[in-house]
XYZ file of C-alpha atoms in Angstrom:
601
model
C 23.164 -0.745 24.759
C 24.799 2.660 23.388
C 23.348 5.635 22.646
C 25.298 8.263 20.902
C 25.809 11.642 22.579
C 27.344 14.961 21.738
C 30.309 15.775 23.127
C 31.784 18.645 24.668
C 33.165 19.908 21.750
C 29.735 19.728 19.953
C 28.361 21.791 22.770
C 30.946 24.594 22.311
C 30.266 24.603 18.711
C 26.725 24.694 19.060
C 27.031 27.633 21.758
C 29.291 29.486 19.099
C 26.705 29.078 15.837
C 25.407 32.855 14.617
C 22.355 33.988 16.692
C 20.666 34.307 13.295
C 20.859 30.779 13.266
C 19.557 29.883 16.435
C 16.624 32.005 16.185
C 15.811 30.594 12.002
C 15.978 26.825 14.126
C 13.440 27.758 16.907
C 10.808 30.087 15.333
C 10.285 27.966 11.998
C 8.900 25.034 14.385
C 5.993 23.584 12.766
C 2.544 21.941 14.042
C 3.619 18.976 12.318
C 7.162 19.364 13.796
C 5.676 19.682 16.842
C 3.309 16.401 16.480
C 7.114 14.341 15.436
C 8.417 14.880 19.357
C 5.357 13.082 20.834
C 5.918 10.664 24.191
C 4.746 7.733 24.645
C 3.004 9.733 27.907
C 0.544 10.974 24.648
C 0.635 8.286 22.186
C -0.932 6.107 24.919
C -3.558 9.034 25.920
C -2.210 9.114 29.814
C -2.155 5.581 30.003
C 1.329 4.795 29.776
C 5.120 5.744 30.850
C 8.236 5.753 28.504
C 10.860 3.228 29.064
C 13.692 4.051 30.041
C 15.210 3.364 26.100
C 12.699 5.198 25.421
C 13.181 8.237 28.008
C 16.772 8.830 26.774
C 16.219 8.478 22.663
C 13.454 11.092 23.083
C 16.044 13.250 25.122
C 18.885 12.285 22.857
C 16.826 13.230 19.132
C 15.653 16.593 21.100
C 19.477 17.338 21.955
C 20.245 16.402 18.353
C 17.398 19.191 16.559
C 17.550 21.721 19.195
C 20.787 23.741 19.817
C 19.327 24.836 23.532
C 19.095 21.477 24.481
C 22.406 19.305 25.652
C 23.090 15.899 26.851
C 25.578 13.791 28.937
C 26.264 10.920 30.410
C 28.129 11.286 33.757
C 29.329 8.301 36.281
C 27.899 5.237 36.556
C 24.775 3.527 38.563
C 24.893 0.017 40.052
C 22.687 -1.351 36.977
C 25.956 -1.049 34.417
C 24.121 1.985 32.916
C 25.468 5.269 32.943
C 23.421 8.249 34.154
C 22.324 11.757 31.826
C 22.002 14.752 32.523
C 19.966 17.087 30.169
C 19.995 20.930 30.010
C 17.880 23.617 28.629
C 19.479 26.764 28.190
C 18.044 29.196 25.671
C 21.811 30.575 24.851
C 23.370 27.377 23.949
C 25.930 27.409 26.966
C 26.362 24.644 28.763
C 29.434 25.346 31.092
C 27.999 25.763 34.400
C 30.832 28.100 35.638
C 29.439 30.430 33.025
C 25.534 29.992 33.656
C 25.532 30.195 37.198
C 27.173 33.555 37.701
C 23.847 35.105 35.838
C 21.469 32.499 36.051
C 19.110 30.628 37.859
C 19.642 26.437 38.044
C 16.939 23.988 38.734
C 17.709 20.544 38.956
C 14.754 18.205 38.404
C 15.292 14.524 39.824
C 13.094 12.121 38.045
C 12.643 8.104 38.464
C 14.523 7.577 42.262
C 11.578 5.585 42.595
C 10.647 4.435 38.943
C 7.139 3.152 40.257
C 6.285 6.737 40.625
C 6.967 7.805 36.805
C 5.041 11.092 36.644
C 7.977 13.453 36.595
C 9.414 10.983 33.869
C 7.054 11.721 31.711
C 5.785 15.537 32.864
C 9.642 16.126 32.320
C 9.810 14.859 28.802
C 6.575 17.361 27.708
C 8.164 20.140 29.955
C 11.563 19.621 27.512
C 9.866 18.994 24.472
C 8.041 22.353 24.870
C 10.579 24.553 25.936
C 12.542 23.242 22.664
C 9.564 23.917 20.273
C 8.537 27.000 22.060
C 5.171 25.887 23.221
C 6.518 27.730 26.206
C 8.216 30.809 26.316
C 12.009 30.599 26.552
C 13.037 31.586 30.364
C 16.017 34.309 29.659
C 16.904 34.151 33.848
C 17.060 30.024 34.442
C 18.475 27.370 33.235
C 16.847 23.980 33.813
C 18.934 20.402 33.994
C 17.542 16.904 35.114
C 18.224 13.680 35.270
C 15.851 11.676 33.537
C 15.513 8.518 35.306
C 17.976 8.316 38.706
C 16.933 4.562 39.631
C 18.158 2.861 35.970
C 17.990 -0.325 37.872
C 14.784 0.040 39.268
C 13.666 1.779 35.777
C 14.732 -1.704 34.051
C 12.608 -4.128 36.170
C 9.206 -2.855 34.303
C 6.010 -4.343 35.811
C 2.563 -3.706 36.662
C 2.018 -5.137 39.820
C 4.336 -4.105 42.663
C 2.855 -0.937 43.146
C -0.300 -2.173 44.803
C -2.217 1.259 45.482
C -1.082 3.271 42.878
C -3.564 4.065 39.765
C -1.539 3.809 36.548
C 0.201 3.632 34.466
C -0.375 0.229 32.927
C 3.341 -0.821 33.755
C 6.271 0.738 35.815
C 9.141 0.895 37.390
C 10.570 -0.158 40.891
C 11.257 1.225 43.839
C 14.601 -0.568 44.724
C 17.441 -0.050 42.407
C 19.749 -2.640 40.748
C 20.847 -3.510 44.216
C 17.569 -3.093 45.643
C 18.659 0.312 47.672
C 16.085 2.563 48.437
C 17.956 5.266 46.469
C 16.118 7.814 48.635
C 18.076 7.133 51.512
C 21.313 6.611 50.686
C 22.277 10.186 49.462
C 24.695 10.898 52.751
C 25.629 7.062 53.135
C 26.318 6.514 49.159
C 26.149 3.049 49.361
C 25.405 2.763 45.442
C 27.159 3.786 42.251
C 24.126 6.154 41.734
C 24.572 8.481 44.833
C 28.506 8.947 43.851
C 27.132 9.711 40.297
C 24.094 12.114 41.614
C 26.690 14.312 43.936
C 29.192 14.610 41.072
C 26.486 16.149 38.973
C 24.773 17.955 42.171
C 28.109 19.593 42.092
C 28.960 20.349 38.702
C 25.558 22.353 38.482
C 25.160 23.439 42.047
C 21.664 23.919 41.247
C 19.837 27.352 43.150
C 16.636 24.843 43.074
C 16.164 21.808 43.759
C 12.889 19.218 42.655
C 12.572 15.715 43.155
C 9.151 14.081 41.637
C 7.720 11.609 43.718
C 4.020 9.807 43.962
C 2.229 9.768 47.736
C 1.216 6.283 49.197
C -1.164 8.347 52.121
C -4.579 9.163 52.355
C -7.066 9.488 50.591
C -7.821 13.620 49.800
C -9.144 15.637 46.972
C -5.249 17.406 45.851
C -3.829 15.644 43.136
C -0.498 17.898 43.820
C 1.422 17.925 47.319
C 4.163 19.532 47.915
C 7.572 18.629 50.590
C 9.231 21.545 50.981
C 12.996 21.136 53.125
C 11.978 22.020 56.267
C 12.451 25.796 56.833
C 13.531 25.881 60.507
C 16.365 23.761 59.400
C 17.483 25.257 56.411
C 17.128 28.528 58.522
C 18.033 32.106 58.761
C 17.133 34.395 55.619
C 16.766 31.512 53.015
C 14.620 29.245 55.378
C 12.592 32.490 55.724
C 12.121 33.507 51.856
C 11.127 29.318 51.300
C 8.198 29.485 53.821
C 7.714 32.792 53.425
C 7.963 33.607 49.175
C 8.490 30.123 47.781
C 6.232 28.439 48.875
C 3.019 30.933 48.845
C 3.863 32.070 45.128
C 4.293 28.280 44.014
C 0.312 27.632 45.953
C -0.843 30.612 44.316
C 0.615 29.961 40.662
C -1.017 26.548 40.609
C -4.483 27.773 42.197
C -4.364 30.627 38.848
C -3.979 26.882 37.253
C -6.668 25.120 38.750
C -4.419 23.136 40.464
C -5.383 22.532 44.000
C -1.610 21.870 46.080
C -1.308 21.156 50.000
C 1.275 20.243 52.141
C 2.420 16.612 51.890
C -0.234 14.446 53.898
C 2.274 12.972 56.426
C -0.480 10.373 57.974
C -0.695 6.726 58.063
C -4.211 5.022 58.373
C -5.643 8.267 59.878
C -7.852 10.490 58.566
C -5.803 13.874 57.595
C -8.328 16.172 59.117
C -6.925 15.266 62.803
C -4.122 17.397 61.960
C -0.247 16.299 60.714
C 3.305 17.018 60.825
C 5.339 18.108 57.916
C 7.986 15.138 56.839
C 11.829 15.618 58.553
C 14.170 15.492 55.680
C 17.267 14.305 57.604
C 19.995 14.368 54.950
C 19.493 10.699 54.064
C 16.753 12.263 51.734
C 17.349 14.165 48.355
C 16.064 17.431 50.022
C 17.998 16.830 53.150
C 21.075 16.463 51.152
C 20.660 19.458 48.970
C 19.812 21.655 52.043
C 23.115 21.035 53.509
C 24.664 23.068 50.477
C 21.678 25.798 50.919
C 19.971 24.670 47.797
C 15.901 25.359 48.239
C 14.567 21.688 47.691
C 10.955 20.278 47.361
C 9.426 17.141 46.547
C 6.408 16.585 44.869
C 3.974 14.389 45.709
C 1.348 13.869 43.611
C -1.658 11.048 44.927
C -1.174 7.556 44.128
C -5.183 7.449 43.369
C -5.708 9.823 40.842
C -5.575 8.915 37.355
C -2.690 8.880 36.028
C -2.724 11.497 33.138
C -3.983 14.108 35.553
C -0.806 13.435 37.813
C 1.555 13.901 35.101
C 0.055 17.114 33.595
C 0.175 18.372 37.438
C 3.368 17.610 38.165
C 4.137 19.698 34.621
C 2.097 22.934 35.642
C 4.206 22.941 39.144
C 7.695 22.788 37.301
C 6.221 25.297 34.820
C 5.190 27.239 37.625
C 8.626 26.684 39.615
C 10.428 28.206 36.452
C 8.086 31.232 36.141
C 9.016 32.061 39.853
C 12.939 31.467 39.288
C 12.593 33.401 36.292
C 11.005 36.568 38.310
C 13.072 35.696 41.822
C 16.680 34.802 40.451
C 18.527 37.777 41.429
C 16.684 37.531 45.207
C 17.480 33.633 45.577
C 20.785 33.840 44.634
C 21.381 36.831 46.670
C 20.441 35.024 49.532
C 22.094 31.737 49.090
C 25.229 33.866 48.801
C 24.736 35.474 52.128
C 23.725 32.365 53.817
C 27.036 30.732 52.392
C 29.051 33.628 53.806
C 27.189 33.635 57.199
C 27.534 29.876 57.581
C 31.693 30.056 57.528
C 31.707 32.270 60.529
C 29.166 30.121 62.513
C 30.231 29.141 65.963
C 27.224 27.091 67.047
C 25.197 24.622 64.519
C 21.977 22.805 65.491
C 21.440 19.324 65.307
C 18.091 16.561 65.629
C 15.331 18.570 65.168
C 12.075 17.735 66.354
C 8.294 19.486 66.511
C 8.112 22.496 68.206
C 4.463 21.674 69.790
C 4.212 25.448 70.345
C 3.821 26.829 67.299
C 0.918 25.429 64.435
C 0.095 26.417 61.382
C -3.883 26.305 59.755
C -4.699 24.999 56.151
C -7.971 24.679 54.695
C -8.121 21.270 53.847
C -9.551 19.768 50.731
C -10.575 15.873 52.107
C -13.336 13.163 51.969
C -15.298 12.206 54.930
C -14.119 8.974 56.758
C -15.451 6.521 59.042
C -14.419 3.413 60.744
C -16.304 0.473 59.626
C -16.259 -3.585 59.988
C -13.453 -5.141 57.258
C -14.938 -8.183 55.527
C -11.522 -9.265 55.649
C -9.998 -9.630 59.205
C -13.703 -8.817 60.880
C -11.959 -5.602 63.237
C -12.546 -2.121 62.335
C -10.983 -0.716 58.605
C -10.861 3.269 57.215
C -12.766 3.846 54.483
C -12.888 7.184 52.830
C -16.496 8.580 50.949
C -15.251 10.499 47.896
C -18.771 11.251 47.590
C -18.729 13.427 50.549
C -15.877 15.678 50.043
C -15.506 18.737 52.769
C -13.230 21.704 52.997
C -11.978 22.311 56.967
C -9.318 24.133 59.440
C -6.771 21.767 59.860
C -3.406 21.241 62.167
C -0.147 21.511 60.382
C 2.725 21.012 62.680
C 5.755 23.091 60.628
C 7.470 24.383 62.804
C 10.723 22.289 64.273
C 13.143 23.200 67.071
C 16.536 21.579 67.619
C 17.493 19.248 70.845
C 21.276 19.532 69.999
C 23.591 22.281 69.949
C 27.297 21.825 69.442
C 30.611 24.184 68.751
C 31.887 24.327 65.244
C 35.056 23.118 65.216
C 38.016 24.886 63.294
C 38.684 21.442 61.838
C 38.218 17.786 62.023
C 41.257 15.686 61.724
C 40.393 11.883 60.365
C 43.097 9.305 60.901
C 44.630 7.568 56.630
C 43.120 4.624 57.989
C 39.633 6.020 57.597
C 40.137 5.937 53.702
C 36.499 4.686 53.251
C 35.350 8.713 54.799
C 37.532 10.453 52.937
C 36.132 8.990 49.814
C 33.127 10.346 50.655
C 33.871 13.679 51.806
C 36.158 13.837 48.073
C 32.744 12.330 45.970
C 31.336 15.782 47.702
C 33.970 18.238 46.805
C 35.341 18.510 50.326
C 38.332 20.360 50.756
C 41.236 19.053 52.899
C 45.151 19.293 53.561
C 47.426 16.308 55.214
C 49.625 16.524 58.176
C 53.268 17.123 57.130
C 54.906 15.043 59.497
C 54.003 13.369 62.656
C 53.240 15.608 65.833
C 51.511 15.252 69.103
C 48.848 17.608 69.349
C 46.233 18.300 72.098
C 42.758 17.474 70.393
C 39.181 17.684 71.164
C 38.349 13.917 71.606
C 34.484 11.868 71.820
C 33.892 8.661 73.279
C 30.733 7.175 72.548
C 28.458 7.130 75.760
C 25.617 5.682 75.000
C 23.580 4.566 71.704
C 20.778 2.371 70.230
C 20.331 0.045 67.072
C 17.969 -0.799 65.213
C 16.850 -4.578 65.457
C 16.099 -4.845 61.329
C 18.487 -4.028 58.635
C 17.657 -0.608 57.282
C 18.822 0.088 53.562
C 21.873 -2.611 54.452
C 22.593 -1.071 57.741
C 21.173 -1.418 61.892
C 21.356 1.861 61.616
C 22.496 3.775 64.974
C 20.469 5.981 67.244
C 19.851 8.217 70.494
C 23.619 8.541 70.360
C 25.141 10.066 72.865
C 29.150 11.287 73.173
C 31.400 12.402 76.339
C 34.180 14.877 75.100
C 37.944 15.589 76.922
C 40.856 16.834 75.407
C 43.773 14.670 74.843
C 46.721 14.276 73.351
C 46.599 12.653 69.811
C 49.871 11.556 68.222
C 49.274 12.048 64.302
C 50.798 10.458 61.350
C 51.938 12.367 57.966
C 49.657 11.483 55.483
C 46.487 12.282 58.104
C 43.511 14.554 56.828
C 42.906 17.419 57.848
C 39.345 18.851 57.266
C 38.846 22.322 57.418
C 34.900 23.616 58.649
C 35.660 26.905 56.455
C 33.987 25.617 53.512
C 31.128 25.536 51.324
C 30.669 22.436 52.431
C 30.642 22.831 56.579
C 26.969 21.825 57.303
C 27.747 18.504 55.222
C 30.644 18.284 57.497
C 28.786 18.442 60.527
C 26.102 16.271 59.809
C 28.574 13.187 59.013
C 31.280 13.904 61.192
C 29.193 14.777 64.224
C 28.235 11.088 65.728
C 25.004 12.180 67.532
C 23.753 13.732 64.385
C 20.579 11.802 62.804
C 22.731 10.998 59.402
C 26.176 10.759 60.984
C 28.628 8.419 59.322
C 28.873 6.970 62.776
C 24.715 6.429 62.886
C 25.028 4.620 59.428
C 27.939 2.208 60.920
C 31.331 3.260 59.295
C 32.799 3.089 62.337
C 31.268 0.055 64.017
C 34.624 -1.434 64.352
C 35.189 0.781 67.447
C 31.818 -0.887 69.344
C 34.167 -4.368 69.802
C 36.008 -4.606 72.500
C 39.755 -6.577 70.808
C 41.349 -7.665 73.822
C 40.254 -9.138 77.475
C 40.575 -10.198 80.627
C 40.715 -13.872 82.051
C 38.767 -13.258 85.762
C 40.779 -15.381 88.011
C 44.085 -13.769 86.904
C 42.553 -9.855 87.065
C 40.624 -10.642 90.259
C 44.000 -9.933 92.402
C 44.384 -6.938 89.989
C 40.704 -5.817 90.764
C 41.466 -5.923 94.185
C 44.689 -4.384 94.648
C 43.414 -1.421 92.603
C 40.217 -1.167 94.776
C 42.556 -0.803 97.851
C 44.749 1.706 96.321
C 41.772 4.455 94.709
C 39.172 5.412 97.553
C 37.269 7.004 95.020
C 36.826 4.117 92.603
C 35.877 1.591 95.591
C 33.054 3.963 96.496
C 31.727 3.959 93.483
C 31.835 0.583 93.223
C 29.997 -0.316 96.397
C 27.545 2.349 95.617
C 26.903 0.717 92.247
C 26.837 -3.025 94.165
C 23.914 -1.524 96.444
C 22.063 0.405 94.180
C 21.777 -2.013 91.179
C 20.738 -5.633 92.339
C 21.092 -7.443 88.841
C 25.245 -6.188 89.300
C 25.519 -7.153 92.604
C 24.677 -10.459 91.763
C 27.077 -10.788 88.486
C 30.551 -11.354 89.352
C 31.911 -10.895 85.607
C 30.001 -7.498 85.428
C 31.779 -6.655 88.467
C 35.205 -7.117 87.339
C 34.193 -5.940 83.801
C 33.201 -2.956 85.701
C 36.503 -2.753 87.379
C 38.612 -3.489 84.044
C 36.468 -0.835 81.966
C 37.910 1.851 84.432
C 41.266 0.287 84.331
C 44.892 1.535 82.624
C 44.513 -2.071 80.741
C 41.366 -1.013 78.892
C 42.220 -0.599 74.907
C 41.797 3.294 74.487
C 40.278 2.324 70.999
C 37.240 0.971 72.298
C 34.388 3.239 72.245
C 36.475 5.949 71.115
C 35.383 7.963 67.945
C 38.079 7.685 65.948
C 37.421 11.936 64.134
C 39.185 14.693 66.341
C 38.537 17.971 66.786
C 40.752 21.076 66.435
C 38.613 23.366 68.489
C 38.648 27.601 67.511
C 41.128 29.587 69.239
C 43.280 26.821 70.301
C 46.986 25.354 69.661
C 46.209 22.908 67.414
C 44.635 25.180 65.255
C 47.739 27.913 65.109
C 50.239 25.205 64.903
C 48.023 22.958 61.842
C 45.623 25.059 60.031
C 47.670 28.064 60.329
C 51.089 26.938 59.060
């Protein structure tokens, strides 16, 4: 399939054309212009969802009539089909160097699960009326989205494998060409599509982030929820102004609306009314990713279980809504993104695994439906069933607040052996900056072994995903080869840095299994040759036999197991392969040698 799209040079002519021009093309809109743009969202009166054909001719024909409106296609997705990338911008510029110095950016992810269409379509009216002027023109923001992420999962249409969900009459699916979860795989970038969503991520380096989404929860009154990035996490001054600003003015535009919003209902088979914890978007998640380049992200949620045209014109009044606050806030949000940027190069500490902070709560006045546990006619034991005739309005729990269990130094630098090409890949896909080693040197280097960890018994996303991981750091001496990578921590990019390169965080590169190859022990030991060895070195370290009869008393399982013995013995031996175990990313620590003699050179 091909669709024709302007090209770059269009776009500069277009952004060139006489303001006279431009303002003859938008104001002489007519009703019956107006009525020739209508989606299949309306045709079908809230029934139904545009393909994806569909999706991108509407996009393309808008791009086509309306000078403020451009489109792309940029990189590729695992389904053969490229992805777009559509912008609105009132002036007719579409070089992002230019718009972000005075501008707002909002980046609206639609499709990553193609089941949950609403933004698809919301999207498409959103567009549709910015071009036609149904809506008046933003002059402060500039809004771009992708209009279906998950081609793959857009392709397989169906009406049946979204069992709980109420419209529309067919859909999309959740997994993608490849049948990744797409939502997961933004740090890992397992598929074409994450490569292709971080080159356009950072191309726009959106100030916003939105990612539309449908809830598979409870049952509640809200058609709208809302999954703001966690605020403790994204922290300091900009975590503030999200929890704070944000999120407030986006509850209040939609209640001026009629649009009832709450936090996402983070419950499974409980009533919400017992009280919940706001979702943890590690960085596997679109928000979590976004954060880690200080961009304020939110999902929305709207309810599986309410009809389907009210969920799209919802999810449209909260992007309308999002604009109107960009459009007032710009100057404040980019303000602060700049200062958190600046902060977060000096930083000498960085938190890592957070978790609830059981001391603090927050209270919402909950919008819900009664709920009692009754006999199933199905299995006979005790089912939930919800009484929308008997909707209530209480004080509820909201657990928001998160603390972190980790604290580590930021390093100066991370230094990542050639033969880790498959890293460096990623770190390039995500505009990381780095330098080589000239020539080969010795240098004393901040070194992990990996203590301790767990793994998951079930694949996860095509992983057994790591966890609990837990690292013993020395120094040592690290001979390097030219041609090794040298990764700097003063950069845009540093909290992305940490959060892969750091093993015992939740999203590490190490957690998702890059550098399994470490966890296998290559060479050996045949017991009746090393049991003369075992002894003789026994005799010869005081300290070592100690331990070992200590261990031998304390732990009856060992002292019964003569091969754990020696292992035992061998593990603590100068014949153990220093590879095994040992993280295979050093660290050039502040202040040190390593760092005068490499990064300062």
């Amino acid at each position: 399939m091909h669709f024709n799209v302007r090209t770059k040079t269009n776009f500069k002519f277009l952004a060139v054309l006489p303001a006279f021009f431009l303002w003859l093309s938008c104001e002489t809109i007519t009703p019956d212009k107006v009525a020739s743009y209508e989606t299949t969202f309306e045709r079908s009166e809230g029934l139904q969802t545009a393909t994806y054909k569909e999706t991108i001719d509407f996009y393309i024909r808008l791009a086509k009539d309306f000078p403020e409106i451009n489109i792309q296609t940029i990189g590729e997705t695992d389904s053969g089909y490229p992805l777009h990338m559509v912008t609105f911008n009132p002036d007719g510029d579409f070089n992002f160097d230019h718009v972000r110095a005075n501008k707002a950016v909002i980046l609206v992810n639609n499709g990553i699960h193609p089941g949950e269409s609403d933004g698809i379509d919301a999207t498409m009216l959103l567009f549709r009326d910015l071009a036609t002027r149904q809506l008046e023109h933003p002059k402060n923001v500039v809004l771009v989205t992708i209009p279906i992420y998950n081609v793959g999962g857009a392709l397989y249409r169906n009406s049946n494998t979204r069992a709980n969900q109420n419209g529309p009459e067919s859909y999309g699916f959740r997994g993608n060409a490849r049948n990744y979860d797409l939502n997961r795989d933004f740090i890992k970038m397992d598929t074409k599509n994450a490569v292709t969503f971080a080159q356009i991520f950072h191309l726009v380096q959106p100030d916003i982030f939105v990612d539309n989404h449908v809830s598979n929860g409870a049952d509640y009154q809200y058609t709208l929820t809302h999954l703001f990035t966690q605020h403790n996490k994204l922290g300091g001054k900009l975590g503030t102004y999200l929890e704070d600003e944000l999120r407030p003015q986006l509850e209040q535009a939609l209640a001026a609306k009629n649009w009832d919003i709450t936090p996402y209902v983070n419950v499974f088979n409980r009533p919400p009314e017992l009280g919940f914890t706001q979702f943890m978007d590690h960085p596997r998640y679109s928000t979590g990713y976004t954060t880690l380049w200080n961009t304020l992200g939110m999902m929305v949620e709207t309810h599986m279980l309410k009809p389907y045209d009210g969920r799209v014109k919802g999810t449209y009044a909260l992007m309308e809504s999002m604009m109107t606050i960009a459009e007032k806030d710009y100057k404040t949000i980019k303000k602060l993104r700049k200062e958190t940027e600046e902060k977060q190069l000096g930083m000498a500490k960085y938190f890592l695994n957070w978790q609830v902070d059981t001391s603090k709560t927050s209270i919402l006045k909950f919008k819900g439906f009664n709920a009692e546990q009754i006999e199933s006619e199905v299995t006979g034991l005790a089912r939930l069933k919800y009484d929308r005739n008997s909707p209530f309005e209480k004080e509820t729990v909201y657990r928001n607040h998160f603390i972190p269990m980790d604290t580590i130094d930021v390093p100066a630098a991370y230094v990542i052996p050639q033969s880790w090409r498959n890293i460096i890949q990623k770190l390039e896909a995500n505009a990381i900056q780095y330098t080589e080693v000239p020539e080969p040197m010795e240098v004393l280097l901040e070194t992990y072994t990996i203590s301790e960890y767990n793994t998951r018994d079930n694949p996860y996303e095509g992983h057994y995903l790591h966890y609990n991981t837990k690292v013993n750091k020395r120094l040592d001496n690290i001979q390097l080869r030219a041609g090794d990578f040298i990764v700097p921590t003063n950069q845009f990019g540093v909290r992305y840095l940490l959060e892969t390169l750091e093993p015992q965080a939740a999203d590490s590169f190490f957690n998702w299994n890059f550098f399994d190859t470490v966890l296998q022990q290559k060479e050996g030991f045949s017991p009746y040759v090393f049991e003369d060895v075992a002894l003789e070195m026994l005799q010869k370290d005081s300290v070592l036999r100690q331990n070992f009869l200590v261990k031998k008393e304390l732990d009856e399982a060992f002292s019964q197991n003569w091969y754990a013995q020696l292992d035992w013995i061998y593990q603590r031996s100068k014949y153990r392969e220093k590879p095994f175990m040992g993280y295979p990313v050093y660290r050039i620590t502040k202040g040190s040698q390593a760092e005068a003699l490499i990064l300062k050179e």
